[in-house]
Amino acid sequence: MTAQRAVGTGAPTRAAVPPAERGATAIPEKVVARIAARAAKEALAQNAGTLTSPATMAAPRASASVGNDSARLGLSVEFPYPTDLARTSREVQRYVGERVAHLTGMRITEVTLTIERLVPADGPELRRVQ
């Protein structure tokens, strides 16, 4: 029995395996959650503009539930104040969903958002009402 050799390499050649038989890449929920948290941080940095420094806000937290090439995401974030909560929430959800789908190849079925607190534009210092 003789093996065919690729021209110039001296290595035997193998027939290409069809894509359906190659296997699958499994991405753990913890990794998907980290990607979602990073995407939420990017989205908040874009939306915050000059209102507040992202450094004064806590890092977003995320959770993920993965199954059948799809994922559901949960986010817990702080928003700058003042801001349009409805618009900013929709933009963060849209951005995170698209970014995670692009990076993981998964279909994102849901992105839920919990706003933990609002961070004043001047920072979290205490003020006195006059």
Coordinates of N, CA and C in Angstrom, one line a residue, residues 8-84:
G8 N 6.1 18.4 -3.5 CA 7.1 19.2 -2.9 C 7.1 19.2 -1.3
T9 N 6.2 18.5 -0.7 CA 6.2 18.5 0.8 C 6.6 17.2 1.4
G10 N 6.4 16.1 0.7 CA 6.8 14.9 1.2 C 5.8 14.3 2.2
A11 N 4.7 15.1 2.5 CA 3.7 14.6 3.4 C 2.5 14.0 2.6
P12 N 1.9 12.9 3.2 CA 0.8 12.3 2.5 C -0.4 13.2 2.5
T13 N -1.2 13.1 1.5 CA -2.4 13.9 1.4 C -3.6 13.1 1.9
R14 N -4.6 13.8 2.4 CA -5.8 13.2 2.9 C -7.0 13.9 2.2
A15 N -8.0 13.1 2.0 CA -9.2 13.7 1.4 C -9.9 14.7 2.4
A16 N -10.4 15.7 1.9 CA -11.0 16.7 2.8 C -12.3 16.2 3.5
V17 N -12.4 16.5 4.7 CA -13.6 16.0 5.5 C -14.7 17.0 5.3
P18 N -15.9 16.5 5.0 CA -17.0 17.5 4.8 C -17.3 18.3 6.1
P19 N -17.7 19.5 5.9 CA -17.9 20.4 7.1 C -18.8 19.8 8.2
A20 N -19.9 19.1 7.7 CA -20.8 18.6 8.7 C -20.2 17.5 9.6
E21 N -19.1 16.9 9.1 CA -18.5 15.8 9.9 C -17.2 16.2 10.6
R22 N -16.9 17.5 10.6 CA -15.7 18.0 11.3 C -15.8 18.2 12.7
G23 N -17.1 18.3 13.2 CA -17.3 18.6 14.6 C -17.8 20.0 14.8
A24 N -17.8 20.5 16.0 CA -18.3 21.8 16.4 C -17.5 22.4 17.4
T25 N -17.5 23.7 17.5 CA -16.8 24.5 18.5 C -17.8 24.9 19.6
A26 N -17.6 24.5 20.8 CA -18.5 24.8 21.9 C -17.9 26.0 22.7
I27 N -18.6 27.0 22.9 CA -18.2 28.2 23.6 C -18.9 28.1 25.0
P28 N -18.2 28.1 26.1 CA -18.8 28.0 27.4 C -19.6 29.3 27.7
E29 N -20.6 29.1 28.6 CA -21.4 30.2 29.0 C -20.6 31.4 29.6
K30 N -19.6 31.0 30.4 CA -18.8 32.0 31.1 C -18.1 32.8 30.0
V31 N -17.6 32.3 28.9 CA -16.9 33.0 27.9 C -17.9 34.0 27.2
V32 N -19.1 33.5 26.9 CA -20.1 34.3 26.2 C -20.5 35.5 27.1
A33 N -20.6 35.2 28.4 CA -20.9 36.3 29.4 C -19.8 37.3 29.5
R34 N -18.5 36.9 29.4 CA -17.4 37.9 29.4 C -17.4 38.8 28.1
I35 N -17.7 38.1 27.0 CA -17.8 38.9 25.8 C -19.0 39.9 25.9
A36 N -20.1 39.5 26.4 CA -21.2 40.4 26.6 C -20.9 41.6 27.5
A37 N -20.2 41.3 28.6 CA -19.8 42.4 29.6 C -18.9 43.4 28.9
R38 N -18.0 42.9 28.1 CA -17.0 43.8 27.4 C -17.8 44.6 26.4
A39 N -18.7 44.0 25.7 CA -19.5 44.7 24.7 C -20.4 45.8 25.3
A40 N -20.9 45.5 26.5 CA -21.7 46.4 27.2 C -20.8 47.6 27.7
K41 N -19.6 47.4 28.1 CA -18.7 48.4 28.4 C -18.4 49.3 27.2
E42 N -18.2 48.7 26.1 CA -18.0 49.5 24.8 C -19.2 50.3 24.5
A43 N -20.4 49.8 24.6 CA -21.6 50.5 24.3 C -21.8 51.7 25.2
L44 N -21.5 51.5 26.5 CA -21.7 52.6 27.5 C -20.7 53.7 27.3
A45 N -19.5 53.3 26.9 CA -18.4 54.3 26.6 C -18.9 55.1 25.4
Q46 N -19.5 54.5 24.4 CA -19.9 55.3 23.2 C -21.1 56.2 23.6
N47 N -22.0 55.7 24.4 CA -23.2 56.5 24.7 C -22.9 57.6 25.8
A48 N -22.0 57.3 26.6 CA -21.7 58.3 27.7 C -21.2 59.6 27.2
G49 N -20.4 59.6 26.1 CA -19.9 60.8 25.6 C -19.1 61.6 26.6
T50 N -19.5 62.8 26.7 CA -18.8 63.7 27.7 C -19.6 63.8 29.0
L51 N -20.7 63.1 29.1 CA -21.5 63.3 30.4 C -20.8 62.8 31.6
T52 N -20.2 61.7 31.5 CA -19.5 61.1 32.7 C -18.3 60.2 32.2
S53 N -17.4 60.1 33.1 CA -16.3 59.2 32.7 C -16.7 57.8 33.0
P54 N -16.4 56.9 32.0 CA -16.7 55.5 32.3 C -16.0 54.9 33.5
A55 N -14.9 55.6 33.9 CA -14.1 55.1 35.0 C -14.9 55.3 36.3
T56 N -15.9 56.2 36.4 CA -16.6 56.4 37.6 C -17.8 55.4 37.7
M57 N -18.1 54.7 36.7 CA -19.1 53.7 36.7 C -18.5 52.3 36.9
A58 N -19.2 51.5 37.6 CA -18.8 50.1 37.8 C -18.8 49.3 36.5
A59 N -18.0 48.3 36.4 CA -17.9 47.5 35.2 C -19.2 46.7 35.0
P60 N -19.8 46.6 33.8 CA -21.0 45.9 33.6 C -20.8 44.4 34.0
R61 N -21.8 43.8 34.5 CA -21.8 42.3 34.7 C -22.8 41.7 33.8
A62 N -22.4 40.4 33.4 CA -23.3 39.7 32.4 C -23.4 38.3 32.8
S63 N -24.5 37.7 32.3 CA -24.7 36.2 32.4 C -25.2 35.8 31.1
A64 N -25.0 34.5 30.8 CA -25.4 33.9 29.5 C -26.0 32.5 29.7
S65 N -26.9 32.2 28.9 CA -27.5 30.9 28.9 C -27.4 30.4 27.4
V66 N -26.6 29.4 27.2 CA -26.2 29.0 25.8 C -26.8 27.6 25.5
G67 N -27.4 27.4 24.3 CA -27.9 26.1 23.9 C -28.3 26.2 22.4
N68 N -28.0 25.1 21.7 CA -28.4 25.0 20.3 C -27.9 26.2 19.4
D69 N -26.7 26.6 19.5 CA -26.2 27.7 18.7 C -26.9 29.0 18.9
S70 N -27.5 29.2 20.1 CA -28.1 30.4 20.4 C -27.8 30.8 21.9
A71 N -28.0 32.0 22.2 CA -27.7 32.4 23.6 C -28.7 33.5 24.0
R72 N -29.0 33.5 25.3 CA -29.8 34.5 26.0 C -28.8 35.2 26.9
L73 N -28.8 36.6 26.9 CA -27.9 37.3 27.7 C -28.6 38.2 28.8
G74 N -28.0 38.3 29.9 CA -28.5 39.2 31.0 C -27.4 40.2 31.4
L75 N -27.7 41.4 31.4 CA -26.7 42.5 31.7 C -27.2 43.3 33.0
S76 N -26.2 43.6 33.8 CA -26.4 44.5 34.9 C -25.4 45.6 34.8
V77 N -26.0 46.9 34.6 CA -25.1 48.0 34.3 C -25.5 49.2 35.2
E78 N -24.6 50.2 35.1 CA -24.8 51.5 35.7 C -24.9 52.5 34.5
F79 N -25.8 53.5 34.5 CA -26.0 54.4 33.5 C -25.5 55.8 33.9
P80 N -25.0 56.6 33.0 CA -24.7 58.0 33.4 C -26.0 58.8 33.6
Y81 N -26.0 59.8 34.5 CA -27.2 60.6 34.7 C -26.8 62.1 34.4
P82 N -27.5 62.8 33.7 CA -28.8 62.5 33.1 C -28.6 61.8 31.7
T83 N -29.5 60.9 31.4 CA -29.6 60.3 30.1 C -31.0 59.8 29.8
D84 N -31.3 59.6 28.6 CA -32.6 59.1 28.1 C -32.5 57.6 28.4

